[in-house]
Amino acid sequence: MKNKIVIITGANSGIGRETARALAAKDATVIMACRDEGRATEALDDIVATSGSKSVEVMPLDLASFASIRQFATDFQNKFAHIDVLLNNAGLVPFKKQITVDGFEMQFGVNHLGHFLLTKLLLPQLNAAGNARVINVASMMHHLGKIDFDSFRGETSYRPIRAYCQSKLANVLFTREFAKRHTDDDITAYCLHPGG
């Protein structure tokens, strides 16, 4: 992974944090794209201490805000010419209905739309890398998902698990369509179930 640039959303905890640690230990340049700067800084210090890498940094990103996503993409593009791996990992499961800044049901907005927009905005840097990868953390729960077009802005009654399954199905569908559309671009796309 030496000289490879990796963005990991939600890298301040859980799978994202451990992935950041493992890739930093393999000499990748790791960009931790996180909403909570305090938790991200604490995670950064831990990752640097345990991986021995100095090529790890935090960049603010709130996937519940299209403005924040656009700002992140601009800031990244001003610093880096390419990206080798975009790991769309961040996700949430609020038990009460919440709405993003842009008016979308929170799980659909963060788990799917935020990553969709981020990926599209970073396409020039993915193309510039040659053999780039987009990895979307989905869930086997996508099997229980159904796309309900009337739920995107929270119009229908909110059930957390139903909303989660829908957002994860959207991750899988996005990955498949992205892979199909970018076969000639030398960008490969994957989605995965991380395990229980």
mmCIF file of C-alpha atoms in Angstrom:
data_model
loop_
_atom_site.group_PDB
_atom_site.id
_atom_site.type_symbol
_atom_site.label_atom_id
_atom_site.label_comp_id
_atom_site.label_asym_id
_atom_site.label_seq_id
_atom_site.Cartn_x
_atom_site.Cartn_y
_atom_site.Cartn_z
ATOM 1 C CA MET A 1 0.000 0.000 0.000
ATOM 2 C CA LYS A 2 3.026 2.302 -0.113
ATOM 3 C CA ASN A 3 2.232 5.505 -2.031
ATOM 4 C CA LYS A 4 -1.476 4.581 -2.091
ATOM 5 C CA ILE A 5 -3.999 7.155 -0.921
ATOM 6 C CA VAL A 6 -7.040 5.820 0.932
ATOM 7 C CA ILE A 7 -10.130 7.652 2.198
ATOM 8 C CA ILE A 8 -12.138 5.922 4.915
ATOM 9 C CA THR A 9 -15.427 7.449 6.014
ATOM 10 C CA GLY A 10 -16.310 6.923 9.665
ATOM 11 C CA ALA A 11 -12.716 5.986 10.480
ATOM 12 C CA ASN A 12 -12.915 7.129 14.098
ATOM 13 C CA SER A 13 -14.576 3.952 15.427
ATOM 14 C CA GLY A 14 -15.365 0.308 14.785
ATOM 15 C CA ILE A 15 -14.482 -1.289 11.473
ATOM 16 C CA GLY A 16 -13.393 2.037 9.986
ATOM 17 C CA ARG A 17 -10.885 2.640 12.753
ATOM 18 C CA GLU A 18 -9.396 -0.847 12.552
ATOM 19 C CA THR A 19 -9.196 -0.626 8.759
ATOM 20 C CA ALA A 20 -7.424 2.722 9.041
ATOM 21 C CA ARG A 21 -4.970 1.210 11.522
ATOM 22 C CA ALA A 22 -4.256 -1.824 9.297
ATOM 23 C CA LEU A 23 -3.747 0.242 6.141
ATOM 24 C CA ALA A 24 -1.583 2.796 7.954
ATOM 25 C CA ALA A 25 0.604 -0.090 9.145
ATOM 26 C CA LYS A 26 0.999 -1.099 5.481
ATOM 27 C CA ASP A 27 2.318 2.396 4.613
ATOM 28 C CA ALA A 28 -0.828 3.752 2.934
ATOM 29 C CA THR A 29 -1.634 7.444 3.238
ATOM 30 C CA VAL A 30 -4.908 7.289 5.168
ATOM 31 C CA ILE A 31 -7.466 10.086 5.171
ATOM 32 C CA MET A 32 -9.921 9.681 8.022
ATOM 33 C CA ALA A 33 -13.137 11.350 6.852
ATOM 34 C CA CYS A 34 -15.086 11.939 10.071
ATOM 35 C CA ARG A 35 -17.920 14.074 11.399
ATOM 36 C CA ASP A 36 -16.833 14.297 15.061
ATOM 37 C CA GLU A 37 -13.388 15.965 15.075
ATOM 38 C CA GLY A 38 -12.802 15.257 18.780
ATOM 39 C CA ARG A 39 -13.346 11.510 18.431
ATOM 40 C CA ALA A 40 -11.447 11.522 15.147
ATOM 41 C CA THR A 41 -8.412 13.213 16.701
ATOM 42 C CA GLU A 42 -8.375 10.690 19.552
ATOM 43 C CA ALA A 43 -8.576 7.845 17.012
ATOM 44 C CA LEU A 44 -5.839 9.454 14.889
ATOM 45 C CA ASP A 45 -3.461 9.624 17.864
ATOM 46 C CA ASP A 46 -4.157 5.966 18.657
ATOM 47 C CA ILE A 47 -3.678 4.835 15.041
ATOM 48 C CA VAL A 48 -0.413 6.761 14.654
ATOM 49 C CA ALA A 49 0.892 5.343 17.949
ATOM 50 C CA THR A 50 0.003 1.732 17.153
ATOM 51 C CA SER A 51 0.749 1.655 13.413
ATOM 52 C CA GLY A 52 3.960 3.686 13.469
ATOM 53 C CA SER A 53 2.711 5.672 10.481
ATOM 54 C CA LYS A 54 2.809 9.438 10.208
ATOM 55 C CA SER A 55 0.798 9.385 6.956
ATOM 56 C CA VAL A 56 -2.620 9.556 8.610
ATOM 57 C CA GLU A 57 -4.787 12.644 8.808
ATOM 58 C CA VAL A 58 -8.312 13.703 9.664
ATOM 59 C CA MET A 59 -10.478 15.665 7.262
ATOM 60 C CA PRO A 60 -13.943 16.803 8.387
ATOM 61 C CA LEU A 61 -16.914 15.198 6.637
ATOM 62 C CA ASP A 62 -20.565 15.158 7.663
ATOM 63 C CA LEU A 63 -22.409 12.761 5.367
ATOM 64 C CA ALA A 64 -25.738 14.226 6.524
ATOM 65 C CA SER A 65 -24.893 17.480 4.715
ATOM 66 C CA PHE A 66 -24.376 17.796 0.969
ATOM 67 C CA ALA A 67 -22.545 21.081 1.596
ATOM 68 C CA SER A 68 -20.071 19.294 3.895
ATOM 69 C CA ILE A 69 -19.560 16.541 1.320
ATOM 70 C CA ARG A 70 -18.875 19.094 -1.416
ATOM 71 C CA GLN A 71 -16.452 20.960 0.857
ATOM 72 C CA PHE A 72 -14.630 17.729 1.701
ATOM 73 C CA ALA A 73 -14.294 16.875 -2.003
ATOM 74 C CA THR A 74 -12.943 20.355 -2.784
ATOM 75 C CA ASP A 75 -10.467 20.240 0.111
ATOM 76 C CA PHE A 76 -9.304 16.758 -0.890
ATOM 77 C CA GLN A 77 -8.924 17.747 -4.559
ATOM 78 C CA ASN A 78 -6.846 20.770 -3.556
ATOM 79 C CA LYS A 79 -4.424 18.495 -1.667
ATOM 80 C CA PHE A 80 -4.292 15.263 -3.641
ATOM 81 C CA ALA A 81 -4.197 14.500 -7.362
ATOM 82 C CA HIS A 82 -5.580 10.971 -7.053
ATOM 83 C CA ILE A 83 -7.208 8.446 -4.752
ATOM 84 C CA ASP A 84 -6.488 4.728 -4.883
ATOM 85 C CA VAL A 85 -9.170 3.444 -2.507
ATOM 86 C CA LEU A 86 -12.422 5.067 -1.425
ATOM 87 C CA LEU A 87 -13.865 3.079 1.454
ATOM 88 C CA ASN A 88 -17.455 4.193 2.102
ATOM 89 C CA ASN A 89 -17.776 2.787 5.598
ATOM 90 C CA ALA A 90 -19.668 5.274 7.799
ATOM 91 C CA GLY A 91 -23.228 4.405 8.727
ATOM 92 C CA LEU A 92 -25.847 4.840 11.382
ATOM 93 C CA VAL A 93 -29.125 3.383 12.666
ATOM 94 C CA PRO A 94 -31.113 6.008 14.603
ATOM 95 C CA PHE A 95 -34.045 4.516 16.495
ATOM 96 C CA LYS A 96 -36.146 7.654 16.048
ATOM 97 C CA LYS A 97 -36.799 9.298 12.726
ATOM 98 C CA GLN A 98 -34.262 12.011 11.920
ATOM 99 C CA ILE A 99 -33.880 14.165 8.841
ATOM 100 C CA THR A 100 -30.642 15.325 7.221
ATOM 101 C CA VAL A 101 -29.836 18.993 6.630
ATOM 102 C CA ASP A 102 -31.008 18.489 3.045
ATOM 103 C CA GLY A 103 -34.353 16.987 4.057
ATOM 104 C CA PHE A 104 -33.761 13.252 3.619
ATOM 105 C CA GLU A 105 -34.503 10.458 6.072
ATOM 106 C CA MET A 106 -31.233 10.118 7.996
ATOM 107 C CA GLN A 107 -30.325 6.492 7.231
ATOM 108 C CA PHE A 108 -31.022 6.830 3.521
ATOM 109 C CA GLY A 109 -29.271 10.213 3.484
ATOM 110 C CA VAL A 110 -26.091 9.177 5.306
ATOM 111 C CA ASN A 111 -25.762 5.475 4.519
ATOM 112 C CA HIS A 112 -26.514 5.860 0.811
ATOM 113 C CA LEU A 113 -26.939 9.377 -0.608
ATOM 114 C CA GLY A 114 -23.933 10.841 1.200
ATOM 115 C CA HIS A 115 -21.604 8.137 -0.070
ATOM 116 C CA PHE A 116 -23.167 8.271 -3.534
ATOM 117 C CA LEU A 117 -22.456 12.012 -3.804
ATOM 118 C CA LEU A 118 -18.961 11.669 -2.338
ATOM 119 C CA THR A 119 -18.067 8.961 -4.845
ATOM 120 C CA LYS A 120 -19.384 10.960 -7.794
ATOM 121 C CA LEU A 121 -17.498 14.103 -6.708
ATOM 122 C CA LEU A 122 -14.228 12.160 -6.345
ATOM 123 C CA LEU A 123 -14.480 10.453 -9.752
ATOM 124 C CA PRO A 124 -11.714 12.608 -11.309
ATOM 125 C CA GLN A 125 -9.286 11.546 -8.561
ATOM 126 C CA LEU A 126 -10.368 7.899 -8.842
ATOM 127 C CA ASN A 127 -9.801 8.004 -12.601
ATOM 128 C CA ALA A 128 -6.405 9.651 -12.110
ATOM 129 C CA ALA A 129 -5.170 6.788 -9.901
ATOM 130 C CA GLY A 130 -5.389 3.987 -12.425
ATOM 131 C CA ASN A 131 -6.780 0.769 -10.955
ATOM 132 C CA ALA A 132 -8.713 2.561 -8.187
ATOM 133 C CA ARG A 133 -11.210 0.810 -5.950
ATOM 134 C CA VAL A 134 -14.517 1.892 -4.448
ATOM 135 C CA ILE A 135 -15.590 -0.244 -1.506
ATOM 136 C CA ASN A 136 -19.051 0.162 0.019
ATOM 137 C CA VAL A 137 -19.764 -1.391 3.405
ATOM 138 C CA ALA A 138 -23.240 -2.829 3.023
ATOM 139 C CA SER A 139 -24.926 -5.592 5.025
ATOM 140 C CA MET A 140 -26.508 -8.957 4.434
ATOM 141 C CA MET A 141 -29.644 -7.198 5.694
ATOM 142 C CA HIS A 142 -29.956 -5.809 2.162
ATOM 143 C CA HIS A 143 -31.832 -9.060 1.397
ATOM 144 C CA LEU A 144 -34.690 -7.740 3.530
ATOM 145 C CA GLY A 145 -34.616 -4.302 1.904
ATOM 146 C CA LYS A 146 -37.160 -2.831 -0.441
ATOM 147 C CA ILE A 147 -36.793 0.523 -2.142
ATOM 148 C CA ASP A 148 -39.712 2.679 -1.004
ATOM 149 C CA PHE A 149 -39.570 5.885 -3.032
ATOM 150 C CA ASP A 150 -42.070 7.535 -0.666
ATOM 151 C CA SER A 151 -39.712 7.109 2.306
ATOM 152 C CA PHE A 152 -36.669 9.049 1.112
ATOM 153 C CA ARG A 153 -37.772 12.267 2.766
ATOM 154 C CA GLY A 154 -39.392 10.552 5.744
ATOM 155 C CA GLU A 155 -42.931 10.714 4.369
ATOM 156 C CA THR A 156 -43.895 7.201 5.503
ATOM 157 C CA SER A 157 -43.923 5.878 9.054
ATOM 158 C CA TYR A 158 -40.396 5.244 10.314
ATOM 159 C CA ARG A 159 -39.214 1.784 11.258
ATOM 160 C CA PRO A 160 -35.460 1.736 11.965
ATOM 161 C CA ILE A 161 -34.711 -1.756 10.664
ATOM 162 C CA ARG A 162 -36.784 -1.255 7.511
ATOM 163 C CA ALA A 163 -34.940 2.011 6.841
ATOM 164 C CA TYR A 164 -31.586 0.313 7.508
ATOM 165 C CA CYS A 165 -32.337 -2.578 5.141
ATOM 166 C CA GLN A 166 -33.402 -0.130 2.450
ATOM 167 C CA SER A 167 -30.202 1.917 2.811
ATOM 168 C CA LYS A 168 -28.064 -1.220 2.580
ATOM 169 C CA LEU A 169 -29.958 -2.445 -0.475
ATOM 170 C CA ALA A 170 -29.282 0.975 -2.012
ATOM 171 C CA ASN A 171 -25.543 0.452 -1.272
ATOM 172 C CA VAL A 172 -25.576 -2.866 -3.127
ATOM 173 C CA LEU A 173 -27.546 -1.505 -6.097
ATOM 174 C CA PHE A 174 -25.239 1.526 -6.312
ATOM 175 C CA THR A 175 -22.153 -0.700 -6.246
ATOM 176 C CA ARG A 176 -23.459 -2.942 -9.017
ATOM 177 C CA GLU A 177 -24.461 -0.029 -11.258
ATOM 178 C CA PHE A 178 -21.217 1.852 -10.569
ATOM 179 C CA ALA A 179 -19.183 -1.242 -11.489
ATOM 180 C CA LYS A 180 -21.152 -1.629 -14.709
ATOM 181 C CA ARG A 181 -20.741 2.013 -15.718
ATOM 182 C CA HIS A 182 -17.016 2.176 -14.973
ATOM 183 C CA THR A 183 -15.687 -1.030 -16.507
ATOM 184 C CA ASP A 184 -13.665 0.993 -19.032
ATOM 185 C CA ASP A 185 -12.349 3.473 -16.438
ATOM 186 C CA ASP A 186 -10.105 1.014 -14.589
ATOM 187 C CA ILE A 187 -12.128 1.562 -11.399
ATOM 188 C CA THR A 188 -13.471 -1.517 -9.660
ATOM 189 C CA ALA A 189 -16.327 -1.434 -7.156
ATOM 190 C CA TYR A 190 -17.125 -3.830 -4.323
ATOM 191 C CA CYS A 191 -19.611 -4.083 -1.514
ATOM 192 C CA LEU A 192 -19.408 -6.328 1.520
ATOM 193 C CA HIS A 193 -21.102 -7.569 4.629
ATOM 194 C CA PRO A 194 -18.636 -6.918 7.467
ATOM 195 C CA GLY A 195 -19.906 -9.664 9.761
ATOM 196 C CA GLY A 196 -21.901 -9.576 12.975
#
